[in-house]
Structures are given as C-alpha cells and as structure tokens.
Amino acid sequence: MTPQTLVYLVGAGPGDPGLLTLAGRDALASAAVVIYDALANPALLAHAPPQTEFIYAGKQSNRHTLSQAQINALLVEKWHQVSASASAHDGQAPRHIVRLKGGDPYVFGRGGEEAQYLFAHNVPFRVIPGITSGIAGPAYAGIPVTHREVTSTLTLVTGHQQEGGVETTGVNFDALAKLDGTLVFYMGVKSMPTIAAKLVAAGLDPGTPAAVIQRATHPSQKTLRTTVGELQAAERTASIAPPAITIIGRVAAMGPELNWFEKRPLFGQTVLVTRTRDQAGELTHALMDLGARVIEAPTIELAPPTDAAALQAAIRRISSMDMAIFTSVNGVGATWNELRRANLDARCFPKKVIAVGPSTRQALSQIGIIADLMPDEFTGDKLAVSVQQRLGDIRNARIILLRAQIARPALSQALSQAGAIVEDVAIYQTLRPAQLPPAAIAALDAGEITLATFTSASTANNLYAMLPTELRSKIRSISKLSIGPITSDALRTLGWGEHLIEAAQHDIPGMIKALSEAALPDCA
Ligand code: SAH
C-alpha cells in the first residue's frame, strides 16, 4: 500500500498551546494545508512547515467566515489538490490536510459532520481528539469536574442560543436538574439567565454553586464564581464575553484553594519582550511559565557584518590563534555558522576558549566546546584582569575576539595593554528592524502592557526609536526589567528610569530571579 494523503481532524485543545496532543503536533508537522477555527490558538500553526497554506475558517457567533457547507467542500477540494500534487512527487512522504478545531473535534465542534462528509466523498481521514474546554477550563480555574462524594455524573450540554431564545431541542432541563451532578454548559453566555431559570424551575436548588470561566487556559482567563440563582439575573454575567464555559454543581464551589493557574506570580501581567526574535524564546518561556501573557517585540535583528571579506579571512585564521574570546551567544552562533559555511568545524578552535557569561558558555558547549574559563566579571577591563589571573601571562598571546560590530573597545584595549596581540573581529552586526509588530503597538496603546524587558542598551534605544512618540510615555509609567547596569543607564537616559527592576545576575535566569523578588503592581 502506498502512503496516501489524509485529512486529519485535529483537536487543538482549549487555548493553552501546550495542551495539544503529540499526535496533533505530528499531524501539523506533516500538513500541506491547515484549515483552522477561531478557537484554535494560532500559535499552534508554528508546528506546521513554512510552506503550509493556512486557511482561517473562523466561526464567531453571528459572523461566519466560511459556512459549514463551504468548509466541508473545501476539505474535499484541498484533499484532491494535495493528493494530485503528491502523486506528481512520487516517493516523497505525503503531506496532509489538517482541520484544526478548538478543544475536541467531536465535542460541539461539528467534527462528526465533517467526518461523515469526507466518508461520503471517499476521502480518507483520521481523528485526533483534543482536550475539551469543558474539562480543561474548569481544571485551570481550580475545579475538578468530578470529585468523589461530591458528584457522580458529568454532563456536557450546549447552551447555544438560536434566534429568539434558547435552543432547547434535546436538552431536557427537568432531567438535568435532578442529576445532582456536574453540568458543563458550552456556548450560550447570553442565554445563561434563561438556562438558569429553567433549571431552577425544574427544581434545582438556587444555591447550587456555579462558575463561569472566560477564555479558559489563556493568560487572560477570568473566573466568575456565583450560584444558579444569581445566574438568572442577566447582570451577573454581563461582564463575561465569549468564549466561556459555565459549570453548575457542587464542584463549582471548590475552586479557590485549587486555583493554581490564576495564582501564578505573573498572572494578569502582560509583558513586552524586546529581544531578537531568535533569542526571545528562553525569556518568553520563563515569563509564560510564571503566568504572564507575553508579547514579543523584536527590536534587534542579526545580520552579517558589513565587511564580509574581512570576516572570511578572520574565520580562516582562527586555528592559528592562542585564544578565542566570546562575549555573547550571538557571537558563538555567528562564528559557528561562518565556520560551517567555510566547510570547517570545531577542530579549528584555538587551545584556549573563553566564554563571558553562563549563556555564552552554554552556547559553546552545544557545539562541543567546553570553555576553559568563564570570568565572573563581564565588563571589559575587569575581564582582562581575570583572564591574566586565571590563565597567566598573556604577553604576545594571539587572541581573537569574536563579537558584534559595535562592541565596546575596552576589552581589546585592556588585553593589548597586557601585551596580547589582539584581533577584534566583527562576526555579526545588529540592526534595528523596520517596525514593531502591530500586536505590540496595539497592546501598548490599549494600556495592556504592564512590564517591558530589556536585555541590552540597544533593546532600549531601539524600542525608543521604533515607538511612535505618543507611546513612549506609556513605557515610562510601566515596570521595566533590565539585565544590568549598562542597560539601566540607557533606560534612564531615555527618561525610562522609573519603576526599574535590575537583575543582580546579568542573564535571563538572573532577570527572572529579580522579577520574582520584586513587588509588581497587582494587575489581576
Ligand atoms: N470543540 C470545542 C467546543 C466548541 S463550541 C471544545 O471541545 O472545547 C465553542 C464553545 O466552547 C465556546 O462557546 C465556549 O463555550 C467553549 N470554549 C472553547 N474554548 C474555550 C475557552 N478557551 N474558554 C472558555 N470556553 C471555551
């Protein structure tokens, strides 16, 4: 049997991009086309290969981008297209169509209809279940949907509102009211007063606990704790916007002590991360783990140095040196790329390799080089002293510095004064990108950003230059996290010296440590 193109109906989970299954991730990695819904987190699209075609089929109440019939037809059409091109490229692993749906495809997701349509049109398909919002949402609000001795049934109900009232077809409110279990209502925030009234009329105790969870598992999750009796009044849920899940039953009272998600230290904070796109990962991850919503605003782009010929010549001379000094992860990455481009490898490194800072040392170890020395002092002149103290006399030693084009001269001067023959090579340059991402501008403008992070003086200077004048004052009034004194000085010079938190250890873990020790204004 030759492998064939398939349609995968994939559950995207409730929103938190970590709540996708491994099978779902694999399907995305094999996608030629992804057709995704409004409730599927677009961050998941990053799992698909770069050439993938992305089609938004988002349905939002009252506004259908594509009708269900159009989506069905599109799945079949794309399958034919991709299978035809797959047979043209015989021998290659087939690529697939991924239909990415919020939560689980078969829980109020119309996945069943899509599967039936595919079957009827002879299109082979697979279903990859997802974590449904009605179970994950409560878990992220501290509510176990079943709990021994509290509830023995769990019922998932649609609260979908049709024109003119609640769609009651198939929903037996009398029976629901008598279950004495957990009821989970999807959709229908607007029809909640009607639903609650029907349940109370059917005999459910108005004091029965209820919880409404908006944008569950997202950094902006909001939980309203109430009772069924109170839900009958429309004002009670007036502040809730879809998507939201409503839990009714005794478990809904359990939340507060189990609410780990909303209790994380940075929950409610929106952080602007200004590093380069490549480097933002580690900081972004750590901040998200602490509960923050993160918006990346790359203010630095890495590019080859202006003098490419000088660089190539220097790369070929590395092996004739006595010592190489790296002062950044970028320097290590750029050197490695250049070596590889010249068809050279780690055997070219000089006998002694020095890494400034733990991240640089880590980057070196990833290419198989264990640094001989990692000085405690990061600034130029102190570093030179430290090199001499630890490695002895450096007179006449040939030292190559592989650094940014704009690197400060202090280090090479100090080494030269100690008698070394220093070659300071610009291995990369940093540029200011043309503009900030629209999402970052919008969040700043709306006053949503509560903290901005700065990992170098350039991130501060570039952000200032890239911001429209009227938004610069927004940065002044929010908290700022700086990696160290040079960056803090740059911030002060820009008039951004207030609400400044400075890391005592000048790297990403140090920044996270400083943040967890600082008292941030409560935004939740
Ligand atoms: N198949 C999806 C449900 C689709 S119906 C699933 O299994 O989760 C759409 C409804 O799902 C929304 O109206 C809302 O009630 C619920 N929902 C989906 N994602 C949600 C989220 N992150 N937070 C709260 N409710 C959500």
Short mmCIF file of C-alpha atoms in Angstrom, two decimals, residues 112-393:
data_model
loop_
_atom_site.label_atom_id
_atom_site.label_comp_id
_atom_site.label_asym_id
_atom_site.label_seq_id
_atom_site.Cartn_x
_atom_site.Cartn_y
_atom_site.Cartn_z
CA GLY A 112 -18.83 14.45 13.14
CA GLU A 113 -20.48 16.19 10.21
CA GLU A 114 -17.11 16.83 8.59
CA ALA A 115 -16.08 13.18 9.00
CA GLN A 116 -19.39 11.99 7.50
CA TYR A 117 -18.96 14.33 4.55
CA LEU A 118 -15.40 13.11 3.97
CA PHE A 119 -16.56 9.49 4.13
CA ALA A 120 -19.36 10.22 1.66
CA HIS A 121 -16.81 11.71 -0.73
CA ASN A 122 -14.33 8.85 -0.42
CA VAL A 123 -11.74 11.00 1.32
CA PRO A 124 -9.64 9.03 3.84
CA PHE A 125 -9.49 10.70 7.25
CA ARG A 126 -8.20 10.31 10.82
CA VAL A 127 -9.48 11.88 14.01
CA ILE A 128 -7.08 13.14 16.67
CA PRO A 129 -9.04 14.01 19.83
CA GLY A 130 -8.24 17.15 21.75
CA ILE A 131 -8.64 18.33 25.31
CA THR A 132 -12.08 19.81 25.51
CA SER A 133 -12.54 23.25 27.08
CA GLY A 134 -15.35 22.00 29.32
CA ILE A 135 -12.89 19.84 31.24
CA ALA A 136 -9.61 21.75 30.84
CA GLY A 137 -11.25 25.13 31.58
CA PRO A 138 -12.55 24.13 35.00
CA ALA A 139 -9.20 22.43 35.78
CA TYR A 140 -7.40 25.73 35.09
CA ALA A 141 -9.88 27.51 37.38
CA GLY A 142 -9.29 25.03 40.20
CA ILE A 143 -12.44 22.97 39.62
CA PRO A 144 -12.21 19.19 39.19
CA VAL A 145 -15.27 18.30 37.08
CA THR A 146 -15.88 15.18 39.14
CA HIS A 147 -14.95 14.67 42.77
CA ARG A 148 -15.56 11.67 44.99
CA GLU A 149 -18.55 12.08 47.27
CA VAL A 150 -19.47 15.37 45.60
CA THR A 151 -20.58 14.28 42.17
CA SER A 152 -21.03 11.06 40.30
CA THR A 153 -22.14 12.38 36.92
CA LEU A 154 -20.70 14.83 34.44
CA THR A 155 -22.93 16.18 31.68
CA LEU A 156 -21.73 18.30 28.77
CA VAL A 157 -24.54 20.50 27.48
CA THR A 158 -24.82 23.03 24.67
CA GLY A 159 -26.29 26.33 25.71
CA HIS A 160 -26.30 27.54 22.15
CA GLN A 161 -28.71 30.37 21.58
CA GLN A 162 -30.85 30.28 18.47
CA GLU A 163 -32.67 33.34 17.15
CA GLY A 164 -35.44 34.15 19.58
CA GLY A 165 -34.33 32.09 22.54
CA VAL A 166 -32.56 29.01 23.82
CA GLU A 167 -32.33 26.02 21.56
CA THR A 168 -34.00 23.51 23.82
CA THR A 169 -34.17 20.66 21.33
CA GLY A 170 -32.69 17.66 23.02
CA VAL A 171 -31.91 19.48 26.27
CA ASN A 172 -34.09 18.06 29.00
CA PHE A 173 -33.77 20.63 31.77
CA ASP A 174 -36.04 18.62 34.09
CA ALA A 175 -33.70 15.66 33.86
CA LEU A 176 -30.57 17.85 34.24
CA ALA A 177 -31.97 19.46 37.39
CA LYS A 178 -32.43 16.04 39.00
CA LEU A 179 -28.96 14.63 38.27
CA ASP A 180 -27.28 16.23 41.26
CA GLY A 181 -24.02 16.10 39.33
CA THR A 182 -21.80 18.46 37.38
CA LEU A 183 -23.31 20.30 34.41
CA VAL A 184 -20.94 21.93 31.95
CA PHE A 185 -22.51 24.39 29.52
CA TYR A 186 -20.67 25.25 26.31
CA MET A 187 -21.57 28.44 24.42
CA GLY A 188 -24.62 30.41 25.39
CA VAL A 189 -23.24 33.04 27.80
CA LYS A 190 -26.11 35.22 26.64
CA SER A 191 -28.73 32.54 27.25
CA MET A 192 -27.41 31.72 30.73
CA PRO A 193 -30.22 33.61 32.57
CA THR A 194 -32.82 31.58 30.65
CA ILE A 195 -30.96 28.32 31.23
CA ALA A 196 -30.56 29.04 34.96
CA ALA A 197 -34.24 29.93 35.26
CA LYS A 198 -35.25 26.66 33.55
CA LEU A 199 -33.03 24.65 35.90
CA VAL A 200 -34.40 26.41 38.99
CA ALA A 201 -37.98 25.96 37.73
CA ALA A 202 -37.21 22.26 37.29
CA GLY A 203 -36.25 22.03 40.96
CA LEU A 204 -32.50 22.75 41.09
CA ASP A 205 -31.59 24.47 44.38
CA PRO A 206 -30.89 28.16 43.53
CA GLY A 207 -27.97 27.99 45.97
CA THR A 208 -26.18 25.42 43.80
CA PRO A 209 -22.66 26.72 43.13
CA ALA A 210 -21.77 27.86 39.63
CA ALA A 211 -18.65 29.20 37.92
CA VAL A 212 -18.24 30.93 34.59
CA ILE A 213 -14.76 30.73 33.04
CA GLN A 214 -13.92 33.10 30.23
CA ARG A 215 -11.00 32.43 27.84
CA ALA A 216 -10.07 29.40 29.89
CA THR A 217 -6.40 28.31 29.85
CA HIS A 218 -5.35 31.61 28.22
CA PRO A 219 -3.22 34.12 30.17
CA SER A 220 -6.32 36.36 30.19
CA GLN A 221 -8.52 33.71 31.84
CA LYS A 222 -11.22 35.14 34.11
CA THR A 223 -13.38 33.19 36.54
CA LEU A 224 -16.67 34.32 37.99
CA ARG A 225 -17.95 32.40 41.00
CA THR A 226 -21.65 32.52 41.64
CA THR A 227 -24.81 30.39 42.10
CA VAL A 228 -27.52 29.20 39.75
CA GLY A 229 -29.97 31.51 41.49
CA GLU A 230 -27.80 34.52 40.74
CA LEU A 231 -27.20 33.44 37.15
CA GLN A 232 -30.89 34.09 36.45
CA ALA A 233 -30.11 37.82 36.52
CA ALA A 234 -28.52 38.93 33.25
CA GLU A 235 -26.34 41.50 35.07
CA ARG A 236 -24.45 38.68 36.80
CA THR A 237 -22.79 37.59 33.54
CA ALA A 238 -22.83 40.99 31.82
CA SER A 239 -19.04 41.33 32.13
CA ILE A 240 -18.39 37.92 30.55
CA ALA A 241 -17.63 37.70 26.84
CA PRO A 242 -17.43 34.50 24.79
CA PRO A 243 -15.80 32.05 24.72
CA ALA A 244 -16.88 30.97 28.18
CA ILE A 245 -17.75 27.74 29.94
CA THR A 246 -20.32 27.57 32.73
CA ILE A 247 -20.05 24.89 35.43
CA ILE A 248 -23.02 24.20 37.62
CA GLY A 249 -22.84 21.78 40.53
CA ARG A 250 -21.24 21.34 43.92
CA VAL A 251 -17.72 21.05 42.45
CA ALA A 252 -18.01 24.67 41.28
CA ALA A 253 -17.52 25.80 44.89
CA MET A 254 -14.16 24.01 45.12
CA GLY A 255 -12.07 26.44 43.20
CA PRO A 256 -10.13 28.85 45.38
CA GLU A 257 -7.61 26.51 47.01
CA LEU A 258 -7.01 24.53 43.80
CA ASN A 259 -6.72 27.57 41.56
CA TRP A 260 -3.02 27.18 40.76
CA PHE A 261 -3.33 28.83 37.34
CA GLU A 262 -4.65 32.21 38.39
CA LYS A 263 -2.37 32.22 41.46
CA ARG A 264 0.88 32.09 39.48
CA PRO A 265 3.06 35.13 40.31
CA LEU A 266 2.78 36.93 36.96
CA PHE A 267 -0.85 36.04 36.22
CA GLY A 268 -2.59 39.19 34.95
CA GLN A 269 0.66 40.82 33.77
CA THR A 270 1.26 41.47 30.07
CA VAL A 271 4.96 41.60 29.27
CA LEU A 272 6.65 43.16 26.26
CA VAL A 273 9.81 41.19 25.41
CA THR A 274 12.20 43.24 23.30
CA ARG A 275 14.93 40.73 22.41
CA THR A 276 15.68 39.49 18.90
CA ARG A 277 13.10 37.03 17.62
CA ASP A 278 15.55 34.12 17.84
CA GLN A 279 16.56 34.85 21.38
CA ALA A 280 13.23 35.74 22.90
CA GLY A 281 12.38 32.06 23.45
CA GLU A 282 14.03 31.46 26.81
CA LEU A 283 12.74 34.64 28.43
CA THR A 284 9.29 34.29 26.89
CA HIS A 285 9.01 30.72 28.14
CA ALA A 286 10.05 31.57 31.66
CA LEU A 287 7.62 34.52 31.82
CA MET A 288 4.75 32.44 30.48
CA ASP A 289 5.50 29.74 32.97
CA LEU A 290 5.07 32.31 35.72
CA GLY A 291 1.65 33.14 34.31
CA ALA A 292 2.35 36.22 32.18
CA ARG A 293 0.86 36.99 28.80
CA VAL A 294 3.87 37.71 26.61
CA ILE A 295 4.02 39.92 23.54
CA GLU A 296 7.26 39.76 21.62
CA ALA A 297 8.51 42.96 20.05
CA PRO A 298 11.87 42.21 18.44
CA THR A 299 13.96 45.39 18.48
CA ILE A 300 17.13 43.81 17.15
CA GLU A 301 17.86 41.86 14.01
CA LEU A 302 21.10 40.00 13.49
CA ALA A 303 22.85 40.41 10.16
CA PRO A 304 26.26 39.57 8.69
CA PRO A 305 28.91 42.26 9.34
CA THR A 306 29.47 44.96 6.74
CA ASP A 307 32.93 43.70 5.82
CA ALA A 308 32.27 40.15 4.63
CA ALA A 309 35.76 39.67 3.16
CA ALA A 310 37.47 40.57 6.45
CA LEU A 311 35.20 38.14 8.24
CA GLN A 312 36.01 35.25 5.91
CA ALA A 313 39.73 35.91 6.25
CA ALA A 314 39.43 36.02 10.05
CA ILE A 315 37.50 32.77 10.16
CA ARG A 316 40.32 31.01 8.35
CA ARG A 317 42.84 32.41 10.86
CA ILE A 318 41.04 31.21 13.99
CA SER A 319 43.04 27.99 14.16
CA SER A 320 46.32 29.91 14.24
CA MET A 321 45.31 31.79 17.41
CA ASP A 322 46.21 31.01 21.01
CA MET A 323 42.91 32.04 22.46
CA ALA A 324 39.36 32.93 21.38
CA ILE A 325 37.04 35.05 23.49
CA PHE A 326 33.27 35.02 23.04
CA THR A 327 31.16 37.62 24.79
CA SER A 328 27.70 36.57 23.60
CA VAL A 329 25.53 33.70 22.43
CA ASN A 330 25.20 35.55 19.11
CA GLY A 331 28.98 35.59 18.70
CA VAL A 332 29.12 31.82 19.20
CA GLY A 333 26.19 31.22 16.81
CA ALA A 334 27.57 33.50 14.09
CA THR A 335 31.09 32.03 14.36
CA TRP A 336 29.73 28.51 14.12
CA ASN A 337 27.63 29.40 11.06
CA GLU A 338 30.63 31.00 9.37
CA LEU A 339 32.85 28.01 10.12
CA ARG A 340 30.25 25.65 8.70
CA ARG A 341 29.85 27.83 5.63
CA ALA A 342 33.61 27.58 5.07
CA ASN A 343 33.28 23.79 5.49
CA LEU A 344 35.27 23.91 8.75
CA ASP A 345 34.33 22.52 12.15
CA ALA A 346 35.13 22.65 15.87
CA ARG A 347 38.70 21.42 15.29
CA CYS A 348 39.57 24.98 14.21
CA PHE A 349 39.13 26.42 17.67
CA PRO A 350 42.29 27.61 19.45
CA LYS A 351 43.60 25.74 22.52
CA LYS A 352 42.00 28.21 24.90
CA VAL A 353 38.40 29.33 24.62
CA ILE A 354 36.88 31.86 26.98
CA ALA A 355 33.16 32.41 27.46
CA VAL A 356 31.81 35.55 29.05
CA GLY A 357 28.70 34.63 30.99
CA PRO A 358 26.86 31.37 31.54
CA SER A 359 24.68 31.62 28.40
CA THR A 360 27.76 32.03 26.19
CA ARG A 361 29.37 29.06 27.92
CA GLN A 362 26.20 27.05 27.33
CA ALA A 363 26.13 28.02 23.64
CA LEU A 364 29.74 26.87 23.29
CA SER A 365 29.01 23.57 24.96
CA GLN A 366 26.22 22.98 22.46
CA ILE A 367 28.79 22.96 19.67
CA GLY A 368 31.07 20.68 21.65
CA ILE A 369 33.46 23.24 23.16
CA ILE A 370 33.98 23.30 26.91
CA ALA A 371 35.16 26.81 27.81
CA ASP A 372 38.49 26.96 29.67
CA LEU A 373 37.39 29.94 31.65
CA MET A 374 34.22 31.81 32.42
CA PRO A 375 35.23 35.06 34.10
CA ASP A 376 32.97 36.32 36.87
CA GLU A 377 33.40 39.89 35.67
CA PHE A 378 31.62 40.78 32.45
CA THR A 379 32.94 44.27 31.77
CA GLY A 380 35.99 44.76 29.52
CA ASP A 381 38.86 45.81 31.78
CA LYS A 382 37.90 43.53 34.67
CA LEU A 383 37.65 40.67 32.23
CA ALA A 384 41.20 41.27 31.03
CA VAL A 385 42.46 41.15 34.63
CA SER A 386 40.54 37.98 35.28
CA VAL A 387 41.98 36.30 32.15
CA GLN A 388 45.52 37.08 33.36
CA GLN A 389 44.86 35.96 36.92
CA ARG A 390 43.43 32.64 35.84
CA LEU A 391 45.40 31.81 32.69
CA GLY A 392 48.69 33.56 33.48
CA ASP A 393 50.80 35.88 31.39
#
